[in-house]
Amino acid sequence: MDSVFNDLHQRYHRDLFQFLFYMVKSRELAEDLVQEVYIRVLKAYQNFEGKSSEKTWLFSIARNVAIDYFRKQKSWKKKLLDTFDWNRSQLKDSSALPEEIIIQSDDMRKLYECLDHCTQDQKMVIIMRYFNELTIAETAEILGWSESKVKITQHRTLKILREMMVEKGQEGGVQRYGGV
């Protein structure tokens, strides 16, 4: 198992990290979530039947880890909002954009910001297709969707992103990433 795990880690670690990083926008959190992916891989590898590629299997696990994280955050935020004394204190949003985003060109940074206004499904499709360079078939398999649904979601999301980028005066970023 060690050699199999090392092989998976060498081949896919960067892609998994990148996917989770773009989803959560935090290097430390993405590293933690990638570790959770590896824990789940170790627990479930004996059940892997090879019906899909290892790559799509790993991305499916990463997708589930991200979804679980967001579900926990919603629950945690709701509890916080229900119990926090708003009259005594103010909460500040201390989450800064990752340092890599600041370094990126202005249109890429704005494109990344526009992704925050998309649904989780739309965001996952764009990240998988354009940032991780997965095929439509691989993306469909990971999400458990038909290829048509991936294509439609991708098309609609790119249209939305283009409109947002035009509003911001930066349409070049969307065109470079398969703009409609």
Short mmCIF file of C-alpha atoms in Angstrom, two decimals:
data_model
loop_
_atom_site.label_atom_id
_atom_site.label_comp_id
_atom_site.label_asym_id
_atom_site.label_seq_id
_atom_site.Cartn_x
_atom_site.Cartn_y
_atom_site.Cartn_z
CA MET A 1 0.00 0.00 0.00
CA ASP A 2 2.89 2.37 0.71
CA SER A 3 4.11 2.32 -2.88
CA VAL A 4 0.57 2.77 -4.23
CA PHE A 5 -0.06 5.66 -1.86
CA ASN A 6 3.29 7.28 -2.72
CA ASP A 7 2.51 6.94 -6.42
CA LEU A 8 -0.91 8.56 -5.99
CA HIS A 9 0.63 11.31 -3.89
CA GLN A 10 3.34 12.07 -6.44
CA ARG A 11 0.99 12.07 -9.42
CA TYR A 12 -1.99 13.94 -8.00
CA HIS A 13 -1.01 15.92 -4.90
CA ARG A 14 -0.51 19.20 -6.74
CA ASP A 15 -3.81 18.90 -8.62
CA LEU A 16 -5.76 18.00 -5.47
CA PHE A 17 -4.17 20.83 -3.53
CA GLN A 18 -4.87 23.30 -6.33
CA PHE A 19 -8.51 22.23 -6.57
CA LEU A 20 -9.07 22.56 -2.83
CA PHE A 21 -7.09 25.80 -2.66
CA TYR A 22 -9.31 27.43 -5.28
CA MET A 23 -12.39 26.16 -3.46
CA VAL A 24 -11.47 27.42 0.04
CA LYS A 25 -9.00 30.25 -0.77
CA SER A 26 -6.65 29.37 2.08
CA ARG A 27 -3.32 27.58 1.79
CA GLU A 28 -3.46 26.17 5.33
CA LEU A 29 -7.04 25.00 5.03
CA ALA A 30 -6.37 23.44 1.63
CA GLU A 31 -3.42 21.56 3.13
CA ASP A 32 -5.64 20.28 5.93
CA LEU A 33 -8.33 19.22 3.48
CA VAL A 34 -5.81 17.42 1.26
CA GLN A 35 -4.72 15.48 4.33
CA GLU A 36 -8.36 14.56 4.91
CA VAL A 37 -8.50 13.32 1.31
CA TYR A 38 -5.47 11.11 1.94
CA ILE A 39 -7.00 9.75 5.16
CA ARG A 40 -10.15 8.81 3.25
CA VAL A 41 -8.05 7.27 0.46
CA LEU A 42 -6.18 5.10 2.95
CA LYS A 43 -9.43 3.98 4.55
CA ALA A 44 -11.20 3.24 1.27
CA TYR A 45 -8.49 2.10 -1.14
CA GLN A 46 -9.23 -1.58 -0.62
CA ASN A 47 -12.77 -0.86 -1.88
CA PHE A 48 -11.56 0.92 -5.03
CA GLU A 49 -12.79 -1.28 -7.88
CA GLY A 50 -11.18 0.54 -10.77
CA LYS A 51 -14.49 1.42 -12.41
CA SER A 52 -13.13 4.94 -12.80
CA SER A 53 -9.60 6.24 -13.11
CA GLU A 54 -7.66 6.87 -9.91
CA LYS A 55 -7.63 10.55 -10.83
CA THR A 56 -11.41 10.88 -10.99
CA TRP A 57 -11.76 8.77 -7.85
CA LEU A 58 -9.38 11.09 -5.96
CA PHE A 59 -11.15 14.21 -7.23
CA SER A 60 -14.50 12.71 -6.17
CA ILE A 61 -13.10 12.27 -2.68
CA ALA A 62 -11.69 15.82 -2.73
CA ARG A 63 -15.06 17.15 -3.88
CA ASN A 64 -16.79 15.36 -0.99
CA VAL A 65 -14.22 16.67 1.48
CA ALA A 66 -14.85 20.23 0.24
CA ILE A 67 -18.62 19.78 0.45
CA ASP A 68 -18.32 18.39 3.99
CA TYR A 69 -16.17 21.36 4.97
CA PHE A 70 -18.70 23.87 3.59
CA ARG A 71 -21.58 22.07 5.32
CA LYS A 72 -19.74 22.24 8.64
CA GLN A 73 -19.04 25.94 8.07
CA LYS A 74 -22.70 26.69 7.42
CA SER A 75 -23.68 24.86 10.59
CA TRP A 76 -20.96 26.60 12.60
CA LYS A 77 -21.86 30.04 11.21
CA LYS A 78 -25.54 29.49 11.97
CA LYS A 79 -24.73 28.55 15.58
CA LEU A 80 -22.50 31.58 15.88
CA LEU A 81 -25.12 33.92 14.46
CA ASP A 82 -27.76 32.47 16.77
CA THR A 83 -25.65 32.81 19.93
CA PHE A 84 -23.46 35.87 19.31
CA ASP A 85 -24.33 39.07 21.18
CA TRP A 86 -24.37 41.58 18.33
CA ASN A 87 -24.87 44.53 20.69
CA ARG A 88 -21.52 44.02 22.47
CA SER A 89 -19.12 43.25 19.65
CA GLN A 90 -18.57 43.35 15.94
CA LEU A 91 -17.15 40.49 13.97
CA LYS A 92 -14.55 41.30 11.37
CA ASP A 93 -13.90 39.22 8.32
CA SER A 94 -10.25 38.37 8.82
CA SER A 95 -9.97 36.05 5.86
CA ALA A 96 -7.54 37.61 3.45
CA LEU A 97 -7.07 36.58 -0.13
CA PRO A 98 -4.23 34.11 -0.55
CA GLU A 99 -0.87 35.66 -1.34
CA GLU A 100 -0.88 33.98 -4.73
CA ILE A 101 -4.00 35.90 -5.71
CA ILE A 102 -2.41 39.25 -4.92
CA ILE A 103 0.53 38.42 -7.16
CA GLN A 104 -1.66 37.41 -10.08
CA SER A 105 -2.54 39.80 -12.86
CA ASP A 106 -5.45 42.12 -12.22
CA ASP A 107 -7.84 40.37 -14.62
CA MET A 108 -7.08 36.93 -13.12
CA ARG A 109 -7.62 38.30 -9.62
CA LYS A 110 -10.97 39.78 -10.69
CA LEU A 111 -11.96 36.52 -12.38
CA TYR A 112 -11.15 34.66 -9.17
CA GLU A 113 -13.24 37.18 -7.19
CA CYS A 114 -16.13 36.72 -9.61
CA LEU A 115 -16.07 32.98 -8.93
CA ASP A 116 -17.12 33.80 -5.37
CA HIS A 117 -20.47 34.94 -6.76
CA CYS A 118 -21.09 31.58 -8.43
CA THR A 119 -22.77 28.57 -6.88
CA GLN A 120 -20.60 25.76 -5.51
CA ASP A 121 -21.46 23.60 -8.52
CA GLN A 122 -20.55 26.36 -10.97
CA LYS A 123 -17.32 27.05 -9.12
CA MET A 124 -16.36 23.36 -9.08
CA VAL A 125 -16.96 22.98 -12.82
CA ILE A 126 -14.81 26.00 -13.69
CA ILE A 127 -12.02 25.01 -11.31
CA MET A 128 -11.98 21.42 -12.52
CA ARG A 129 -12.21 22.31 -16.21
CA TYR A 130 -9.91 25.31 -16.44
CA PHE A 131 -7.67 25.37 -13.40
CA ASN A 132 -7.16 21.59 -13.08
CA GLU A 133 -7.61 21.00 -16.83
CA LEU A 134 -9.89 18.01 -16.43
CA THR A 135 -11.88 16.84 -19.42
CA ILE A 136 -15.65 17.14 -19.59
CA ALA A 137 -15.89 13.38 -19.13
CA GLU A 138 -13.64 13.42 -16.05
CA THR A 139 -15.54 16.36 -14.56
CA ALA A 140 -18.87 14.61 -15.18
CA GLU A 141 -17.63 11.43 -13.56
CA ILE A 142 -16.28 13.26 -10.50
CA LEU A 143 -19.50 15.23 -10.01
CA GLY A 144 -21.75 12.28 -10.85
CA TRP A 145 -23.35 14.28 -13.64
CA SER A 146 -23.97 13.72 -17.32
CA GLU A 147 -21.52 15.31 -19.75
CA SER A 148 -24.38 17.48 -21.00
CA LYS A 149 -24.95 18.90 -17.53
CA VAL A 150 -21.26 19.75 -17.22
CA LYS A 151 -21.29 21.47 -20.62
CA ILE A 152 -24.43 23.44 -19.80
CA THR A 153 -23.15 24.46 -16.36
CA GLN A 154 -19.81 25.45 -17.86
CA HIS A 155 -21.48 27.48 -20.62
CA ARG A 156 -23.83 29.29 -18.24
CA THR A 157 -21.07 29.97 -15.71
CA LEU A 158 -18.74 31.38 -18.35
CA LYS A 159 -21.55 33.64 -19.52
CA ILE A 160 -22.15 34.85 -15.96
CA LEU A 161 -18.41 35.36 -15.42
CA ARG A 162 -18.10 37.31 -18.66
CA GLU A 163 -20.95 39.61 -17.61
CA MET A 164 -19.36 40.20 -14.22
CA MET A 165 -15.95 40.82 -15.77
CA VAL A 166 -17.42 43.28 -18.28
CA GLU A 167 -19.03 45.13 -15.37
CA LYS A 168 -15.60 45.28 -13.74
CA GLY A 169 -14.02 46.32 -17.02
CA GLN A 170 -11.97 43.11 -17.31
CA GLU A 171 -13.26 40.66 -19.89
CA GLY A 172 -9.85 39.33 -20.98
CA GLY A 173 -9.60 36.79 -18.16
CA VAL A 174 -12.78 34.96 -19.12
CA GLN A 175 -11.86 34.83 -22.79
CA ARG A 176 -8.54 33.18 -21.95
CA TYR A 177 -10.42 30.51 -20.00
CA GLY A 178 -12.85 29.45 -22.68
CA GLY A 179 -15.17 32.44 -22.70
CA VAL A 180 -18.45 32.18 -24.58
#
